[in-house]
Tab-separated table of C-alpha atoms and ligand atoms in Angstrom:
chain	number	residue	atom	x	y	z
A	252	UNK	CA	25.693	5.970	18.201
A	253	UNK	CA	23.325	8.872	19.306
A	254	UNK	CA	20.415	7.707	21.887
A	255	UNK	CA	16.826	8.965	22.124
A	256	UNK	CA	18.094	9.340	25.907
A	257	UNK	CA	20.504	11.963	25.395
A	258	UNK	CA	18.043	14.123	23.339
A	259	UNK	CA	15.001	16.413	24.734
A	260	UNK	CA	11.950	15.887	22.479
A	261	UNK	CA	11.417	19.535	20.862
A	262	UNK	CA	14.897	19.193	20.654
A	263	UNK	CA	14.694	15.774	18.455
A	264	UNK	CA	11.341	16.765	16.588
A	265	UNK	CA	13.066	20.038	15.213
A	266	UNK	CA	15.865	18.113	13.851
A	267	UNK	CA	15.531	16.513	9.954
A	268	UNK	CA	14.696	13.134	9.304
A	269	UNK	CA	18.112	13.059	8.099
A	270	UNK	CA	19.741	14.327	11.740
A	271	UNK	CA	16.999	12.149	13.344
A	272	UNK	CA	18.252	8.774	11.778
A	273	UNK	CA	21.672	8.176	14.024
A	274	UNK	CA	19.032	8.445	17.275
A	275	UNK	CA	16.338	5.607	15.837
A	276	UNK	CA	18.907	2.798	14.942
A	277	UNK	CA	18.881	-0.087	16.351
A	278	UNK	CA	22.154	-0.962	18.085
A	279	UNK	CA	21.845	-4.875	17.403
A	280	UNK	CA	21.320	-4.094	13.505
A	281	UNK	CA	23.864	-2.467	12.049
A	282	UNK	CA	22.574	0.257	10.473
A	283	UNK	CA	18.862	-0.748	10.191
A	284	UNK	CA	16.537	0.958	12.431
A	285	UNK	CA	14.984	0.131	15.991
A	286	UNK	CA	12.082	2.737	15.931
A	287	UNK	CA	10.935	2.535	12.131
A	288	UNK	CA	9.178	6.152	12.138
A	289	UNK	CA	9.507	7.695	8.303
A	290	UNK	CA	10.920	6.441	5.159
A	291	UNK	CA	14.365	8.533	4.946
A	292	UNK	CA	15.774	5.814	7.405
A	293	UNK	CA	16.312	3.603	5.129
A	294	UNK	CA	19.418	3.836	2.620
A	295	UNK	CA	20.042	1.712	-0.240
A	296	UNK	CA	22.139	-1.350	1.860
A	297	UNK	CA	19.117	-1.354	4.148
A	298	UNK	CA	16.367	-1.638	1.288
A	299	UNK	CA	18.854	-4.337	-0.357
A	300	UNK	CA	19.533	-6.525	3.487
A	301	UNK	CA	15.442	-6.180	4.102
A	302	UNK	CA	14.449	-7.695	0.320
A	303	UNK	CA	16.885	-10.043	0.966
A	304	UNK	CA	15.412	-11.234	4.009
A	305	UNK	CA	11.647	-11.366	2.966
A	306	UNK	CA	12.989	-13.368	0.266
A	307	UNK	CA	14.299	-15.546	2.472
A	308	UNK	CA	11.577	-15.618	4.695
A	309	UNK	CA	9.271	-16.499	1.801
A	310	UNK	CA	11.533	-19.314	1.031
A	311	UNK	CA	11.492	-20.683	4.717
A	312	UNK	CA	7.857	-20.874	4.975
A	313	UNK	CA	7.330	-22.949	1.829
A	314	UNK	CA	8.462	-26.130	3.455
A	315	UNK	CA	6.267	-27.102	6.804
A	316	UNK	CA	9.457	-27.757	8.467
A	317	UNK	CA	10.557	-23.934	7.821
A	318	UNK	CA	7.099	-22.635	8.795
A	319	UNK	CA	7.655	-24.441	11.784
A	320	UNK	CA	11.088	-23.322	12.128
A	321	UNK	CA	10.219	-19.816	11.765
A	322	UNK	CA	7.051	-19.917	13.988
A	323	UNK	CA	9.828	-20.728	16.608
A	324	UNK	CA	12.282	-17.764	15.896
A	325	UNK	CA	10.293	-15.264	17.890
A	326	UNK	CA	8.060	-17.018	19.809
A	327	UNK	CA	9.293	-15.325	23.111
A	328	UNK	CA	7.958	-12.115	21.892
A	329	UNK	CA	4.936	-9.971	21.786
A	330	UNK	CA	3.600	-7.356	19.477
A	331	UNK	CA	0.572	-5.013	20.226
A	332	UNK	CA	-1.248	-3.489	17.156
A	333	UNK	CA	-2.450	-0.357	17.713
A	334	UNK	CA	-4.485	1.244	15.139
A	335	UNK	CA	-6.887	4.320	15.860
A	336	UNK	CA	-7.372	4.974	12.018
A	337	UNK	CA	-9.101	2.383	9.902
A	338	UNK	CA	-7.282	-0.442	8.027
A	339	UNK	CA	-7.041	-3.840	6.009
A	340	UNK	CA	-3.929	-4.313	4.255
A	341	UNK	CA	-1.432	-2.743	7.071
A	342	UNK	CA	-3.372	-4.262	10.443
A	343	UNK	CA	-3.395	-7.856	8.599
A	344	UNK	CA	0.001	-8.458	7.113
A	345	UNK	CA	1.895	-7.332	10.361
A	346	UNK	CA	-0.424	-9.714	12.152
A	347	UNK	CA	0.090	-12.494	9.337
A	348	UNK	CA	3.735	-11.484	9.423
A	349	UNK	CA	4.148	-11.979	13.553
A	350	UNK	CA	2.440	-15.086	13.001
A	351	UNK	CA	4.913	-16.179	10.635
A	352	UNK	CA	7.692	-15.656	13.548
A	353	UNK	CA	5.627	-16.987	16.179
A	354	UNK	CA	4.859	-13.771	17.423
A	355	UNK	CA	1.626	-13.443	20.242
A	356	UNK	CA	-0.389	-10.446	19.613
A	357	UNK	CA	-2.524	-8.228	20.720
A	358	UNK	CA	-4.592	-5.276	19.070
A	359	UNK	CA	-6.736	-2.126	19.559
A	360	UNK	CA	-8.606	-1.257	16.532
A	361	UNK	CA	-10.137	1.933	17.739
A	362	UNK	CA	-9.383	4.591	20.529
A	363	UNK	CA	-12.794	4.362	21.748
A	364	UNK	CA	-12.269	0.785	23.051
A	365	UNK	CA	-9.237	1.789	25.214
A	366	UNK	CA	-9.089	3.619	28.169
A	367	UNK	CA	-8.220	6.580	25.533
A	368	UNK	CA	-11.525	7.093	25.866
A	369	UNK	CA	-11.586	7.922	29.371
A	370	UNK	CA	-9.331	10.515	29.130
A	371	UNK	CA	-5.752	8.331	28.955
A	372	UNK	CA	-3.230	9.973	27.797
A	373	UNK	CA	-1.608	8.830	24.429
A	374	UNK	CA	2.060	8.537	26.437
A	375	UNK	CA	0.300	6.658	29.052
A	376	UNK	CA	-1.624	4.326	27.056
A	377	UNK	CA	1.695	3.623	24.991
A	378	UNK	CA	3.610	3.089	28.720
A	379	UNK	CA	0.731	0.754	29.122
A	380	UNK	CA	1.070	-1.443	25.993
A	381	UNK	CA	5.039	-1.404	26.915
A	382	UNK	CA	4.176	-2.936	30.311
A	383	UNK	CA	2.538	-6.251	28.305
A	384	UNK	CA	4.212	-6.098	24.851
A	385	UNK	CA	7.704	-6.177	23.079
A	386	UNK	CA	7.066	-4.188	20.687
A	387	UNK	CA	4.174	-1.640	19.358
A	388	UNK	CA	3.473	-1.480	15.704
A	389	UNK	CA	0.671	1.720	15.054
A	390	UNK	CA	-1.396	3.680	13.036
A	391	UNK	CA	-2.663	7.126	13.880
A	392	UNK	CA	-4.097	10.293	12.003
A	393	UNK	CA	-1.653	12.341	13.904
A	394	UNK	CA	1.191	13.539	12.117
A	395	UNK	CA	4.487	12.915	14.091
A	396	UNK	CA	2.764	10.778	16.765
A	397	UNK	CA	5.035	7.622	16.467
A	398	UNK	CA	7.650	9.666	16.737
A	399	UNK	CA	6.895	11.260	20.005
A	400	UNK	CA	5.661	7.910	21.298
A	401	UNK	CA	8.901	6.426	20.425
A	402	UNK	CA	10.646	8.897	22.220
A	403	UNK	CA	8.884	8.747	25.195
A	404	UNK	CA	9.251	4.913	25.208
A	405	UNK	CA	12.941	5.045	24.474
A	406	UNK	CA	12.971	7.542	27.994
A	407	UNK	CA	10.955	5.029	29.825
A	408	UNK	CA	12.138	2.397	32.041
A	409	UNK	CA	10.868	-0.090	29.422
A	410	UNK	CA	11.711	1.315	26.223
A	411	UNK	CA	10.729	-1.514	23.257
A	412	UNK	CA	10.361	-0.259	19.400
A	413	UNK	CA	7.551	1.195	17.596
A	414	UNK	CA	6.897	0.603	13.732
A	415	UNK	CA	4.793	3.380	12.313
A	416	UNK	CA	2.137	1.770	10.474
A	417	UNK	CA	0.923	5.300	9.155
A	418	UNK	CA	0.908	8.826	10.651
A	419	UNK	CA	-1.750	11.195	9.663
A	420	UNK	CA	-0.555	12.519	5.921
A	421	UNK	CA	2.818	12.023	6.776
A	422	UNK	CA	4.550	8.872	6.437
A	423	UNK	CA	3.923	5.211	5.570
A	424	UNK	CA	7.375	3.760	5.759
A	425	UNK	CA	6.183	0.052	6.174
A	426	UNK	CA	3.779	0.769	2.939
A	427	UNK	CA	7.342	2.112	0.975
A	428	UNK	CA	9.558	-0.788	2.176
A	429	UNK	CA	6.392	-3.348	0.315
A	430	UNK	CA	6.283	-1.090	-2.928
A	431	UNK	CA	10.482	-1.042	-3.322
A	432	UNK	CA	10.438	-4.944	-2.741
A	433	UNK	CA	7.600	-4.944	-5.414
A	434	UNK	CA	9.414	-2.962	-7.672
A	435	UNK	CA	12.498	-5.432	-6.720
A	436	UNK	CA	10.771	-8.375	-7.685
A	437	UNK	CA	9.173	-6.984	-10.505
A	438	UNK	CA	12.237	-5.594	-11.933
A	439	UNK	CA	14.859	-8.421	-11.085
A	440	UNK	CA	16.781	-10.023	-14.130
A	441	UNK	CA	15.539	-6.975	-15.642
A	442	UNK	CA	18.119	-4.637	-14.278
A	443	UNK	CA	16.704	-3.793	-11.358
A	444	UNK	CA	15.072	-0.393	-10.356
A	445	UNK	CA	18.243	1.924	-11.366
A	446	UNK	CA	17.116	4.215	-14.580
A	447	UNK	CA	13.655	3.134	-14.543
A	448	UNK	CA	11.086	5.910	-14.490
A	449	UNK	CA	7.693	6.022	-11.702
A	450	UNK	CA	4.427	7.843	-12.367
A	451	UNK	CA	2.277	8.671	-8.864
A	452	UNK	CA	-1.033	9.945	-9.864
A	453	UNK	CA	-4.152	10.645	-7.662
A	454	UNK	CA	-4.536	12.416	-4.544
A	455	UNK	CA	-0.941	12.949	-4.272
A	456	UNK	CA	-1.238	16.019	-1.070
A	457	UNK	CA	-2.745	13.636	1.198
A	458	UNK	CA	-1.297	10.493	0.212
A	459	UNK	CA	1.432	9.174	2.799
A	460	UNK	CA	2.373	6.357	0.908
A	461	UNK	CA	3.139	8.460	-2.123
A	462	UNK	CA	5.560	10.892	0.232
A	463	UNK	CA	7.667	7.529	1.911
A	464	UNK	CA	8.097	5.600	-1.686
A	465	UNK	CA	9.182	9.147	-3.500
A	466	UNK	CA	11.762	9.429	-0.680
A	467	UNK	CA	13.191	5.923	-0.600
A	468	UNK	CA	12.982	5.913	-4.528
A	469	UNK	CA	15.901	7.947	-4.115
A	470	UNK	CA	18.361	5.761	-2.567
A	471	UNK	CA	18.260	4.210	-6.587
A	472	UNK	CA	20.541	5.666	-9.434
A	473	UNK	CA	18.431	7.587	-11.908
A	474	UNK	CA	15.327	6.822	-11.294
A	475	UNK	CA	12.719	9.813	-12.337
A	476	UNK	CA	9.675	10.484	-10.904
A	477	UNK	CA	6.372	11.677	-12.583
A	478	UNK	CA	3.241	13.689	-10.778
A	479	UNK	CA	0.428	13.214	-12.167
A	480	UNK	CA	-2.669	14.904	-10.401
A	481	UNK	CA	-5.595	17.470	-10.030
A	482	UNK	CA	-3.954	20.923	-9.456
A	483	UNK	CA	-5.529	20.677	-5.608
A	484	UNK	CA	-4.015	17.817	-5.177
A	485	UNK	CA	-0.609	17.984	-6.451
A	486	UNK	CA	2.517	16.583	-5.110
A	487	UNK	CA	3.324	18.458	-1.753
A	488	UNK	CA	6.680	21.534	-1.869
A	489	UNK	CA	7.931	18.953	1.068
A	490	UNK	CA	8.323	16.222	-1.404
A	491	UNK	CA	9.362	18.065	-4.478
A	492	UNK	CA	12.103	20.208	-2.337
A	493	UNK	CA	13.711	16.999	-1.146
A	494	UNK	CA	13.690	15.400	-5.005
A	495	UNK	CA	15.723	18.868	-5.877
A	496	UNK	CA	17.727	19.165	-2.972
A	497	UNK	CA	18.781	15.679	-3.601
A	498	UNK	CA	19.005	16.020	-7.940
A	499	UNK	CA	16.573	13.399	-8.456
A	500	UNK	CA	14.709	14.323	-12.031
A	501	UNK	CA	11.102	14.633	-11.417
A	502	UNK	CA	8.306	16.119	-13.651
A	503	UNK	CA	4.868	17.443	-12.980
A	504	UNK	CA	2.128	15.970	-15.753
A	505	UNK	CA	-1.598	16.356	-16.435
A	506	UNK	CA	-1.909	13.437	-18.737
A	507	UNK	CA	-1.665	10.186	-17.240
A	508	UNK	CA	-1.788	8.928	-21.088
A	509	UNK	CA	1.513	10.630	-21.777
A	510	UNK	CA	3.168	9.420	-18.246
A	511	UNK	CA	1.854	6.241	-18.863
A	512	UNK	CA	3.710	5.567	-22.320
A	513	UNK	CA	7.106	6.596	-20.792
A	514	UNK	CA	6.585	5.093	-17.666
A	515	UNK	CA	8.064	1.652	-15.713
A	516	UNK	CA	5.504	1.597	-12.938
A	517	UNK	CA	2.553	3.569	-12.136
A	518	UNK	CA	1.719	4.135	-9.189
A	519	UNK	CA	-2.321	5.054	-8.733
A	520	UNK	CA	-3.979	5.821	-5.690
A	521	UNK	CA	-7.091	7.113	-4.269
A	522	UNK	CA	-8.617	10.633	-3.196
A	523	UNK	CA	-8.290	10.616	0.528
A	524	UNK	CA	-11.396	12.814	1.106
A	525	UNK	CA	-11.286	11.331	4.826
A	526	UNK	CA	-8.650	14.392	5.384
A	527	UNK	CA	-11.466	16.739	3.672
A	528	UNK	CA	-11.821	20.023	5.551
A	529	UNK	CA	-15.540	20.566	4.510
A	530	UNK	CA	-17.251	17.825	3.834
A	531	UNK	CA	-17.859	17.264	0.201
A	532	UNK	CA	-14.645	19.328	-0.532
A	533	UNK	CA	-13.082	16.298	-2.715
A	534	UNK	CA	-15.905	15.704	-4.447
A	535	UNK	CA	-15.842	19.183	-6.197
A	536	UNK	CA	-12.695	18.424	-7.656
A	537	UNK	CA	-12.603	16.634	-11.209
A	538	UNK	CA	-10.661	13.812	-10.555
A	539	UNK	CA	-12.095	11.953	-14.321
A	540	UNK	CA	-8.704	12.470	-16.126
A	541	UNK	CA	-7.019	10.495	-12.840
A	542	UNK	CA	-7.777	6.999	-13.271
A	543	UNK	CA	-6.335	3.771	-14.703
A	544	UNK	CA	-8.313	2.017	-17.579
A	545	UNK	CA	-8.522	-0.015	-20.716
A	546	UNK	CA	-6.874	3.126	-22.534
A	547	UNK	CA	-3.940	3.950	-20.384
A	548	UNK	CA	-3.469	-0.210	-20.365
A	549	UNK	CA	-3.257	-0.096	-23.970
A	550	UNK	CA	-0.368	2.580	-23.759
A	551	UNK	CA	1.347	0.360	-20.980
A	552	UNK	CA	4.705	-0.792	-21.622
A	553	UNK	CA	4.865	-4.634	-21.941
A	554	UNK	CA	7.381	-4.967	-19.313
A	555	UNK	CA	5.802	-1.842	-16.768
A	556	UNK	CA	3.755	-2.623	-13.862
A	557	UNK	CA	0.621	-0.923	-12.009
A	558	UNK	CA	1.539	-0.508	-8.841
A	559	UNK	CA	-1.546	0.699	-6.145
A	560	UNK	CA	-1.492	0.914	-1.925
A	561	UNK	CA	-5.221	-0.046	-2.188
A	562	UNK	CA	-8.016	0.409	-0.647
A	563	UNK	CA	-9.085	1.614	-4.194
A	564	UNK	CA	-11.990	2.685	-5.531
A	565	UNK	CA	-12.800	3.555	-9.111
A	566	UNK	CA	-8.573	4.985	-9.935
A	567	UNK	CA	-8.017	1.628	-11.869
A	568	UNK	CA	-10.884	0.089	-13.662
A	569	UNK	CA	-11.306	-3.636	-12.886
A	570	UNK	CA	-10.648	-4.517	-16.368
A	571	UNK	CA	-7.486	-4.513	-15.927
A	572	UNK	CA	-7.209	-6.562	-12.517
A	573	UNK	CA	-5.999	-9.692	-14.357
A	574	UNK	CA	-3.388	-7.930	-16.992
A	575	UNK	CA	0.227	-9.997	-15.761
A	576	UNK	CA	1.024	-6.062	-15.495
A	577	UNK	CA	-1.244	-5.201	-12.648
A	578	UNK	CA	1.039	-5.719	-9.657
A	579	UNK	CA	-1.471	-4.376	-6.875
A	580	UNK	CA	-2.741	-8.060	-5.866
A	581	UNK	CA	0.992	-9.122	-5.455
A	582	UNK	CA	2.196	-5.897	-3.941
A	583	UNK	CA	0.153	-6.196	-0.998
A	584	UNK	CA	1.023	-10.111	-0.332
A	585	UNK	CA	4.652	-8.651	-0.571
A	586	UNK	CA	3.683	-6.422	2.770
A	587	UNK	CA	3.680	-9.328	4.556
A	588	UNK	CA	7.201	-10.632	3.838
A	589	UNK	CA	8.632	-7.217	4.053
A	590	UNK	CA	6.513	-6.339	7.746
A	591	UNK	CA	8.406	-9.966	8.627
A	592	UNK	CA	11.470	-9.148	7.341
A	593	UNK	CA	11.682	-5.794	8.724
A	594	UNK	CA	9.832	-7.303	12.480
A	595	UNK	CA	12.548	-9.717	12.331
A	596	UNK	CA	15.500	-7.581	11.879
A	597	UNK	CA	14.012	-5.197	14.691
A	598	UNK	CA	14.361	-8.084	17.032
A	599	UNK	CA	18.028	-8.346	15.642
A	600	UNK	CA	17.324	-11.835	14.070
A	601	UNK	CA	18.458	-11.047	10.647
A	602	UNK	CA	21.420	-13.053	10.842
A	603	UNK	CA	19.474	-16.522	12.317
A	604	UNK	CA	16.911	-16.215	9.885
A	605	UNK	CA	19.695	-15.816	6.550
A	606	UNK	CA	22.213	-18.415	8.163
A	607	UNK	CA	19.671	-20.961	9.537
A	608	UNK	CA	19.718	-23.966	7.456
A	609	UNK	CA	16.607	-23.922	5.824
B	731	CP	N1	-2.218	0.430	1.962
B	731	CP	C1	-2.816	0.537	3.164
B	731	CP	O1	-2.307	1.210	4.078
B	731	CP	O2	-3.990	-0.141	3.283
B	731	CP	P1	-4.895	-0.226	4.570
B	731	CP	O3	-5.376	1.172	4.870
B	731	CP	O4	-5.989	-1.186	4.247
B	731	CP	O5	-4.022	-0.712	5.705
């Protein structure tokens, strides 16, 4: 197996995801990774082992005997949550999720609370959480930041994983691994996600969540992808290149009516104006043809889903909040099973967890 050790950094960071994989897996779990730092690490038996263990998981911790059980499996660890952008749904479920395995944590919520502040460098404030923690799960607006903290920790004298909890308008792998297990649950007894067709429309240039789930979309058979968005913020060459390079069938739309009717999910999200250049620059751009209402409900497929990363704001009108088709509300509880599925795993306690006798 290749090691972070035996690789400089400009070296690593000019390799593709696909060259980078081999150096990010974890040697205790078999093919799944140690650093989780972008979406294309995960292939299809990986997607299938982690569902399986969030199930599982989520079966344990029904019973107050497998709570307990599971509040034990990690209890000898620590995880620090370090998140210089802004967030809800990501921060909570890890820290719901390593309280689930027993897991002590600790957390910076912004920069300007840490020594940062005074100047710290980002490799020495990550050295720093190392020196106290087991493990580092964090969120930055840096593109590619995780990934050079993760190589400087894996060339430290106390190397211990990072999960990227989202990196600038990169990548949201932990945000990908909840949507496929959504679209696994959603789908199963149904025939699963193989053939089944997924709409993205919104802000799909800046959204990092839309870039991980088209990219592990493709470890499925046939599954096509639809783009539906404002010209300025179409679906990015990156993502579309790596759809063709890999034959996936994707189309570009400007009618979320007409994706909607031939769609099995769809996938809203928001206008990210936070990554505006000039301010007021999203709020030029007619976005009124973008969002989810009693119309596009109406065309819905009985047996499709709405799928959303939320925060949202006005992409899907609240009317349709209690449809049995509006998965959003589910989706992100799933985050939690999947962050302790995935946490687990890390630690290499897949096995314990899926043979215990709960
Ligand atoms: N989906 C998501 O990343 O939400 P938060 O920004 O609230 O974490």
């Amino acid at each position: 197996m290749a090691k972070l050790t035996e690789i400089g950094w400009e070296e690593f960071e000019a390799l593709s995801p696909e060259a980078k994989r081999p150096y990010l897996e974890n040697p205790d779990g078999g093919g799944l990774p140690y650093h989780t730092l972008f979406a294309q690490q995960f292939d299809r038996a990986a997607l299938e082992r982690l569902c399986a263990l969030a199930n599982r998981i989520r079966f344990i911790n029904k019973s107050k005997e497998g709570a307990l059980y599971l509040k034990n499996v990690l209890a000898h660890k620590r995880a620090m949550l370090y998140f210089s952008q802004p967030s809800s749904r990501t921060f909570l479920s890890h820290l719901a999720a390593c309280q689930i395995l027993g897991i002590t944590t600790g957390s910076v919520r912004d920069a300007a609370t840490s020594s940062e502040f005074k100047g710290e460098s980002h490799e020495d404030s990550i050295r720093t959480f190392s020196s106290y923690f087991d493990m580092i799960i964090m969120r930055s607006p840096e593109r590619g930041l995780a990934e050079k903290m993760a190589w400087e920790l894996s060339n430290s004298e106390r190397p211990i994983p990072i999960l990227n909890a989202g990196s600038g308008k990169d990548q949201h792998p932990t945000q990908a691994l909840l949507d496929i297990y959504t679209l696994v649950r959603s789908f199963e007894n149904k025939g699963g996600i193989d053939g089944r067709t997924v709409t993205f429309c919104g802000d799909l240039m800046r959204g990092r969540t839309v870039r991980s789930l088209s990219h592990l979309l493709t470890n499925f058979r046939d599954v096509r992808q639809i783009f539906v968005a404002p010209p300025e913020l179409q679906v990015p060459a990156d993502v579309v290149m790596a759809l063709a390079k890999k034959g996936v069938s994707f189309e570009v739309m400007d009618s979320l009516k007409e994706a909607t009717k031939v769609s099995d999910a769809v996938y809203m999200t928001r206008i990210q104006d936070e990554w505006d250049q000039a301010k007021g620059e999203s709020a030029k751009i007619d976005t009124s043809h973008f969002k989810f209402g009693a119309e596009e409900l109406a065309l819905l497929r009985p047996d499709a889903i709405i799928m959303h990363p939320l925060p949202r704001r006005d992409e899907i009108a609240t009317c349709c909040d209690h449809d049995p088709r509006a998965m959003y509300w589910r989706q992100m509880r799933n985050g939690m099973w999947i962050r302790a599925a995935l946490i687990a795993a890390t630690f290499g306690f897949e096995r314990t967890i899926m043979e215990c006798g709960y």
